[in-house]
Short mmCIF file of N, CA and C in Angstrom, two decimals:
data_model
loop_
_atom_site.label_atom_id
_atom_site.label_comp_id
_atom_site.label_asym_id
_atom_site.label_seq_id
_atom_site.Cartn_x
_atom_site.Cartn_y
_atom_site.Cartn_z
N UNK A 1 -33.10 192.41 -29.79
CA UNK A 1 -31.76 192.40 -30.29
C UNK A 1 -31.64 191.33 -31.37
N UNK A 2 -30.91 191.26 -32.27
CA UNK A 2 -30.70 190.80 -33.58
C UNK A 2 -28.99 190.16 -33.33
N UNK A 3 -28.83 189.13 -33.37
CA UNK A 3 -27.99 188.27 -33.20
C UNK A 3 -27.21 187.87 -34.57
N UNK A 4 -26.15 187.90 -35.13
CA UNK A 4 -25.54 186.64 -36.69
C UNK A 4 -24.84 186.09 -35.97
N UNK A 5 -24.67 184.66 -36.23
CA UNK A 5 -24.26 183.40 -35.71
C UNK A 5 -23.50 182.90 -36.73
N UNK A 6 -22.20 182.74 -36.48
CA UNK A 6 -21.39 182.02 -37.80
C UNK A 6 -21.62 180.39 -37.47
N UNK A 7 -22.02 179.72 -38.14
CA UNK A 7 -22.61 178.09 -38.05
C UNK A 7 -21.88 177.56 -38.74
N UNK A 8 -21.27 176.23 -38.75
CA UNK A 8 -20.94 175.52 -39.32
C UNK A 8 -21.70 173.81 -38.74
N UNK A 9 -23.14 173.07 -39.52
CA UNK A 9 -23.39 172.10 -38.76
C UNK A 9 -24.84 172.49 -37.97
N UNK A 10 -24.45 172.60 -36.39
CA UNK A 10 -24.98 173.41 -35.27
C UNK A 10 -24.94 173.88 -34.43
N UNK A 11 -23.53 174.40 -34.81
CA UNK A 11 -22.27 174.80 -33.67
C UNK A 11 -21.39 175.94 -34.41
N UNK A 12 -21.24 176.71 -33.51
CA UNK A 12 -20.79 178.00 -33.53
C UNK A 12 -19.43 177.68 -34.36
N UNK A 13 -18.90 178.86 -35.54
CA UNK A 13 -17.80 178.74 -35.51
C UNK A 13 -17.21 180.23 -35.96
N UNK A 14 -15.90 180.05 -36.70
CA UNK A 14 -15.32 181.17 -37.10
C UNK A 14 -15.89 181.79 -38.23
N UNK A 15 -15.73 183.64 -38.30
CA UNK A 15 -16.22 184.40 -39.70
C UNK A 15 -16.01 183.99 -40.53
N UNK A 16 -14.86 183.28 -41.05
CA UNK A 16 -14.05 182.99 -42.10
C UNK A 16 -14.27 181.73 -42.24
N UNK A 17 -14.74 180.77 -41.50
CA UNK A 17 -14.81 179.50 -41.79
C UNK A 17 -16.57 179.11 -42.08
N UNK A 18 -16.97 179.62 -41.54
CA UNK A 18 -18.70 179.21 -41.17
C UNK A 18 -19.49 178.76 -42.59
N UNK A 19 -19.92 177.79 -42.08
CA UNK A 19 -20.64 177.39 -43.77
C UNK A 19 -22.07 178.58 -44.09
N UNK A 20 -22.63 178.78 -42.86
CA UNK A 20 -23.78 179.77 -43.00
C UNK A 20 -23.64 180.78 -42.16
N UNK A 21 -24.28 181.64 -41.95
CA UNK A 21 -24.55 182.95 -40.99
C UNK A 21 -25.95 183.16 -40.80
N UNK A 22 -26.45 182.70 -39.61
CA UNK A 22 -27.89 182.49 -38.95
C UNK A 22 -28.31 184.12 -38.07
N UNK A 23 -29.28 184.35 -38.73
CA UNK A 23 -30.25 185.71 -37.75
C UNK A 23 -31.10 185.18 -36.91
N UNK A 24 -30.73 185.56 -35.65
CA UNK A 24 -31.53 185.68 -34.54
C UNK A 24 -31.63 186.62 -33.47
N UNK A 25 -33.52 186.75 -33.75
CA UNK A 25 -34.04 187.92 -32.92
C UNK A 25 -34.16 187.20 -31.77
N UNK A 26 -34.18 188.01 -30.31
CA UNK A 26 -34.20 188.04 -29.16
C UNK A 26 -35.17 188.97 -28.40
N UNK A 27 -36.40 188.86 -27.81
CA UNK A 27 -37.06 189.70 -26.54
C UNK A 27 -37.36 188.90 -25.21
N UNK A 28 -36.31 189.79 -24.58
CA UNK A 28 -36.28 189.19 -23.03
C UNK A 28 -36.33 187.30 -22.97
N UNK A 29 -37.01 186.32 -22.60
CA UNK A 29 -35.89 185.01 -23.00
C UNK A 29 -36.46 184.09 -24.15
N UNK A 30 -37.13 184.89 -25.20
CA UNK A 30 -37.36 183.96 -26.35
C UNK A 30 -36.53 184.55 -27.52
N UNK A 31 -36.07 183.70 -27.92
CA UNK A 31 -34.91 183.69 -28.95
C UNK A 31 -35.49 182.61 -30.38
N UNK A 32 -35.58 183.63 -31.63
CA UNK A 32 -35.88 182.56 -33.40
C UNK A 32 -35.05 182.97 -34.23
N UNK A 33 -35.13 182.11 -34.90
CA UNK A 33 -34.52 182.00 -36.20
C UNK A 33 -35.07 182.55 -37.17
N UNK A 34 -34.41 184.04 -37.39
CA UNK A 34 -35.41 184.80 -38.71
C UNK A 34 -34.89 185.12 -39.93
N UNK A 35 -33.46 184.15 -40.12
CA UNK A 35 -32.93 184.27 -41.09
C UNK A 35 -31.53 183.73 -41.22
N UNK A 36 -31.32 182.78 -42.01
CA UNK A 36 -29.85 182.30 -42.53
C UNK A 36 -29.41 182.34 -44.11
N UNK A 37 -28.63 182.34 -44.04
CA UNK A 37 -27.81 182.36 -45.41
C UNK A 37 -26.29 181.94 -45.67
N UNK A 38 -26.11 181.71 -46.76
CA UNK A 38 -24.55 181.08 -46.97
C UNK A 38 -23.44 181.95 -46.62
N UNK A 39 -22.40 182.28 -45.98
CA UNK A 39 -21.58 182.84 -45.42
C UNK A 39 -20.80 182.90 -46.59
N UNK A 40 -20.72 184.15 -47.15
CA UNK A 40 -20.39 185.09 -48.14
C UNK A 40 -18.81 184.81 -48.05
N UNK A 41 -18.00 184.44 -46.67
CA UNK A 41 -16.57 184.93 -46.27
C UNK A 41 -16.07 183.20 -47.98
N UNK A 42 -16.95 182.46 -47.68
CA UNK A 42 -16.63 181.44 -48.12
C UNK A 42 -15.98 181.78 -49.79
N UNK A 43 -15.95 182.42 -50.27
CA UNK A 43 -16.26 182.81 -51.64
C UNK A 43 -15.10 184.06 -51.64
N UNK A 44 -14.30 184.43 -50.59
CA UNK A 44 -13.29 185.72 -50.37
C UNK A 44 -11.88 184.72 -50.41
N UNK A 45 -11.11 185.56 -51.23
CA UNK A 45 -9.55 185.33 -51.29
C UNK A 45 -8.68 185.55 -49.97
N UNK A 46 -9.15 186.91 -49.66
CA UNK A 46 -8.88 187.50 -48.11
C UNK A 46 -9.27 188.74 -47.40
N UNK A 47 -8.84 188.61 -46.00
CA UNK A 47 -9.78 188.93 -45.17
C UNK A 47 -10.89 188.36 -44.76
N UNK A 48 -11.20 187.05 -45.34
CA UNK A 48 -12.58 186.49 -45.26
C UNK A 48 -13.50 186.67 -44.52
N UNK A 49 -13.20 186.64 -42.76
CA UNK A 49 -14.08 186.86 -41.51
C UNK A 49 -14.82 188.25 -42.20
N UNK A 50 -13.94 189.14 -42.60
CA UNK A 50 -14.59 190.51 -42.82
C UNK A 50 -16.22 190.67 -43.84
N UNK A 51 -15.61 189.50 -44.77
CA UNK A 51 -16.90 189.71 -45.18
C UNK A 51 -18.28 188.87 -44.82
N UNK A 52 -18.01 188.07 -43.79
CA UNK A 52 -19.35 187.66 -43.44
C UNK A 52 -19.77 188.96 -42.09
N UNK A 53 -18.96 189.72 -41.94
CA UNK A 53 -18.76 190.62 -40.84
C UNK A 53 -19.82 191.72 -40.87
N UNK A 54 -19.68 191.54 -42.63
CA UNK A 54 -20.10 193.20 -43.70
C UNK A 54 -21.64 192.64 -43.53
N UNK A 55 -22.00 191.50 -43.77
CA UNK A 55 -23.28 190.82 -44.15
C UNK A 55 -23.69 190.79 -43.06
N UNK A 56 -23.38 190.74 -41.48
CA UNK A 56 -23.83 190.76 -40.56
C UNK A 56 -24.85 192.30 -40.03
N UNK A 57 -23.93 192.91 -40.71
CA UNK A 57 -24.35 194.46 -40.26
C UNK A 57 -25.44 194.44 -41.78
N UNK A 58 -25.30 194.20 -42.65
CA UNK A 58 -26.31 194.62 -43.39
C UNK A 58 -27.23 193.95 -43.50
N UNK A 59 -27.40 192.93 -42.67
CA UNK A 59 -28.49 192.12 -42.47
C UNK A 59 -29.51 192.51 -41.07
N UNK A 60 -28.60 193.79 -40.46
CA UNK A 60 -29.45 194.59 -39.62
C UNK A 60 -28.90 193.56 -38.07
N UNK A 61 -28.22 193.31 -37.61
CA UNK A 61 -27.77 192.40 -36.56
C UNK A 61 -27.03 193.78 -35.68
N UNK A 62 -27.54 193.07 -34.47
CA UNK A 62 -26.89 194.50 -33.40
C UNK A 62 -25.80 193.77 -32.84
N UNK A 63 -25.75 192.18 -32.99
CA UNK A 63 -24.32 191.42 -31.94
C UNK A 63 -24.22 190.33 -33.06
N UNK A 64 -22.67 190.06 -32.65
CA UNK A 64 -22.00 188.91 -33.00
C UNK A 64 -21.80 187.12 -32.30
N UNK A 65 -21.84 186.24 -32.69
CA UNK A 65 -21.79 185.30 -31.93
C UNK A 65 -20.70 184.25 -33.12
N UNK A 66 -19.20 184.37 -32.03
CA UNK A 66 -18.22 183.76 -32.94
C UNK A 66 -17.28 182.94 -32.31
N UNK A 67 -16.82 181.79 -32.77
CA UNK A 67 -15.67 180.95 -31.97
C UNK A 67 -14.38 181.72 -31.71
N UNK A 68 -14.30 182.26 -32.85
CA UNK A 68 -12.86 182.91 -33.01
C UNK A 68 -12.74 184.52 -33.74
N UNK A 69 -12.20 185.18 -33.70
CA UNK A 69 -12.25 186.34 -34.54
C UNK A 69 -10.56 187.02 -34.51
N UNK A 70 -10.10 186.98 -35.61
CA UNK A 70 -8.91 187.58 -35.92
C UNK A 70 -8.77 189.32 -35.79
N UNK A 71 -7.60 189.92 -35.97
CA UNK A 71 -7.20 190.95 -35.52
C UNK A 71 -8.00 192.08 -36.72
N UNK A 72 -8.04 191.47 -38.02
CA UNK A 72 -8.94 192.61 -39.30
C UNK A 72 -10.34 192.52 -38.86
N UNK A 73 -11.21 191.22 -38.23
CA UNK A 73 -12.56 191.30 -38.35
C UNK A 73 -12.35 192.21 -37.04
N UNK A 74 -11.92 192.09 -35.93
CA UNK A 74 -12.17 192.93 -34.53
C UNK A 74 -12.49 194.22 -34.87
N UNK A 75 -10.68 194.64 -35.90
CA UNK A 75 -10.83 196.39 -35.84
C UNK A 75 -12.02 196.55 -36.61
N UNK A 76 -12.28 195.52 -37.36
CA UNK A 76 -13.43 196.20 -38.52
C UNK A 76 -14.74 196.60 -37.86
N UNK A 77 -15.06 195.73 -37.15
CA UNK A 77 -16.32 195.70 -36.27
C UNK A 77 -16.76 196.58 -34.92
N UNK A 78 -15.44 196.67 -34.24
CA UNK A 78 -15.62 197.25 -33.27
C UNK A 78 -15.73 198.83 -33.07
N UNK A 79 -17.30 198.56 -32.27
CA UNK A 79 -17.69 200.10 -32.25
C UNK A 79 -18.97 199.97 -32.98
N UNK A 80 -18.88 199.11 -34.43
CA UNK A 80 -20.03 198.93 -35.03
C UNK A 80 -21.07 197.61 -34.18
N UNK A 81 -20.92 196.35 -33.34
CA UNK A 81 -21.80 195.97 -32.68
C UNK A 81 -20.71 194.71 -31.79
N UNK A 82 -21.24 194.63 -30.09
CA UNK A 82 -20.45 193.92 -29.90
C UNK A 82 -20.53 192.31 -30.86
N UNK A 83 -19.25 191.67 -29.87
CA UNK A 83 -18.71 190.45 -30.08
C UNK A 83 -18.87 189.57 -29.36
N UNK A 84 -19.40 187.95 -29.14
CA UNK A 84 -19.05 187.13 -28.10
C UNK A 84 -18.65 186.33 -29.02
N UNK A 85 -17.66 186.12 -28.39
CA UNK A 85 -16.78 184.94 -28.70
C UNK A 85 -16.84 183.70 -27.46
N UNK A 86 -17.14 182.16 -27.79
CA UNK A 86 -17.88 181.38 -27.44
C UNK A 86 -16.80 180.26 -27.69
N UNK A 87 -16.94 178.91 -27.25
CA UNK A 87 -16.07 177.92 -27.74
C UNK A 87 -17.05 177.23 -28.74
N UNK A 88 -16.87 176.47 -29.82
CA UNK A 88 -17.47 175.95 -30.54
C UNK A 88 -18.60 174.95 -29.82
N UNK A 89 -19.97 175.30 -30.10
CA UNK A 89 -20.55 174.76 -29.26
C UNK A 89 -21.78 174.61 -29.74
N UNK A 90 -22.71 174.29 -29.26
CA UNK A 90 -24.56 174.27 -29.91
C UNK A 90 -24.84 175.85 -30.60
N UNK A 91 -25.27 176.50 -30.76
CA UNK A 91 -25.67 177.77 -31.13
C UNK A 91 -26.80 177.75 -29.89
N UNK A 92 -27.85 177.28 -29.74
CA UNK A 92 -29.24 177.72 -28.65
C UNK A 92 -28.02 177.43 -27.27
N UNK A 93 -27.02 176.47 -27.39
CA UNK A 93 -26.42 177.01 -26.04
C UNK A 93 -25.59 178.20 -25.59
N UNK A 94 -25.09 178.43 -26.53
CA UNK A 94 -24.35 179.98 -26.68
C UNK A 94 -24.90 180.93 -26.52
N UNK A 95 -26.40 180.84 -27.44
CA UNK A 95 -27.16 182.37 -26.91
C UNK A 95 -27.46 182.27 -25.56
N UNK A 96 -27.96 181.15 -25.14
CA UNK A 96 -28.37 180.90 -23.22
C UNK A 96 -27.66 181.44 -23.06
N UNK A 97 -26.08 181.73 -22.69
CA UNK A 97 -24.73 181.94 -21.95
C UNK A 97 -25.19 183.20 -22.24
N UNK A 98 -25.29 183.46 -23.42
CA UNK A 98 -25.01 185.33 -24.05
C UNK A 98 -26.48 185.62 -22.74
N UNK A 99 -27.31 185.33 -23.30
CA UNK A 99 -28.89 186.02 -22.78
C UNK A 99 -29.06 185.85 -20.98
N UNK A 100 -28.08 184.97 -20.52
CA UNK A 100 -28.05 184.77 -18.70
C UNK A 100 -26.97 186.11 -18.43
N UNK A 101 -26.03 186.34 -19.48
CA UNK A 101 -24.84 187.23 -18.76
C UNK A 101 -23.55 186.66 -18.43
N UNK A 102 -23.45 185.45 -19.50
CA UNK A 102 -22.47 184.67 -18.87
C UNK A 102 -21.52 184.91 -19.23
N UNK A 103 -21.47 185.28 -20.67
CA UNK A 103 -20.62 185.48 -21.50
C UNK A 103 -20.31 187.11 -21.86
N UNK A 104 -19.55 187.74 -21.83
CA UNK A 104 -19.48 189.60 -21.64
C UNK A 104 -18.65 189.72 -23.30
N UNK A 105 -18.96 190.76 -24.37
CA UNK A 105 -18.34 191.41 -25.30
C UNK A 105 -16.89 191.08 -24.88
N UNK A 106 -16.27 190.72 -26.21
CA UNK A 106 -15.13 190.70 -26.68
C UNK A 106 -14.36 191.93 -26.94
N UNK A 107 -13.03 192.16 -25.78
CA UNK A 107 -12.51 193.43 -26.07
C UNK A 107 -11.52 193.55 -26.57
N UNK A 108 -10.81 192.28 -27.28
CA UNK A 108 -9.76 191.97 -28.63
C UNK A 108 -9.90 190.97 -28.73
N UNK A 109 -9.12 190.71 -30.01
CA UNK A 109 -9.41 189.69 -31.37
C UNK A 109 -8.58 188.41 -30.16
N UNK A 110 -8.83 186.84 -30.74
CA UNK A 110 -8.55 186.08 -30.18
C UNK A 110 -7.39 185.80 -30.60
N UNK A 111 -6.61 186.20 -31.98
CA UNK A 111 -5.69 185.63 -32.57
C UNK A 111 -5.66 187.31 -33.62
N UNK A 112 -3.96 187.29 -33.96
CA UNK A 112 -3.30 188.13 -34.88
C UNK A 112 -4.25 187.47 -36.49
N UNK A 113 -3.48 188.51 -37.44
CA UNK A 113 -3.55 188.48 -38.62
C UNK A 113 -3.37 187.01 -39.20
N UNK A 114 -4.11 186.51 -39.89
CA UNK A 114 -3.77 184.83 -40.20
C UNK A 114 -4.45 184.05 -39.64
N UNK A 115 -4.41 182.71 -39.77
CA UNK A 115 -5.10 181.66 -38.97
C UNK A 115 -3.98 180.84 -38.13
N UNK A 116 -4.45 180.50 -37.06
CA UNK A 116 -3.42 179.81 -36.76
C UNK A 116 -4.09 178.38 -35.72
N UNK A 117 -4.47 177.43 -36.24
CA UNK A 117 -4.78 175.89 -35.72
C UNK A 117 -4.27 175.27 -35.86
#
């Protein structure tokens, strides 16, 4: 399985905020790093989450790993690969949670249209 990780640092964050977007492959419990890049959302007027969303899927990623996800990235995504949504945290600790079962797909957005912190 093929993982994008919105990073900011070395800790998980939002589509729209993340300084990079990290690929990671997964078989049974070894987990690498096979690819990062600058988070595209950074560079969007709006909708932002969406477009690091777009780069996720075309970077071949079957799951999401996100602090937060608004009500446009959910509908956009969902159906196309799940979601975990995580509290801002290490990234290698988040996938642990994801890869034990700790953490289950996201079945709506954490927050409406907008940001709100």
């Amino acid at each position: 399985m093929k993982f994008a990780v919105a990073v900011s640092g070395d800790r998980v964050n939002g589509p729209g905020e993340s300084e990079e977007v990290q690929i990671y492959e997964t078989d049974g419990g070894n987990v690498r790093l096979i690819e990062k890049y600058s988070n595209p959302a950074l560079n969007a007027t709006a909708a932002r989450g969406v477009f690091m969303l777009k780069s996720a899927l075309d970077h071949g990623a079957n799951a999401l790993v996100l602090s937060e996800i608004g009500s446009p990235g959910f509908n956009f995504i969902k159906n196309k690969m799940d979601v975990y949504i995580v509290p801002e945290m290490p990234v290698a600790d988040a996938l642990k949670l994801i890869l034990e079962g700790k953490v289950s797909p996201a079945t709506a957005p954490t927050h409406d249209h907008g940001h709100h912190h």
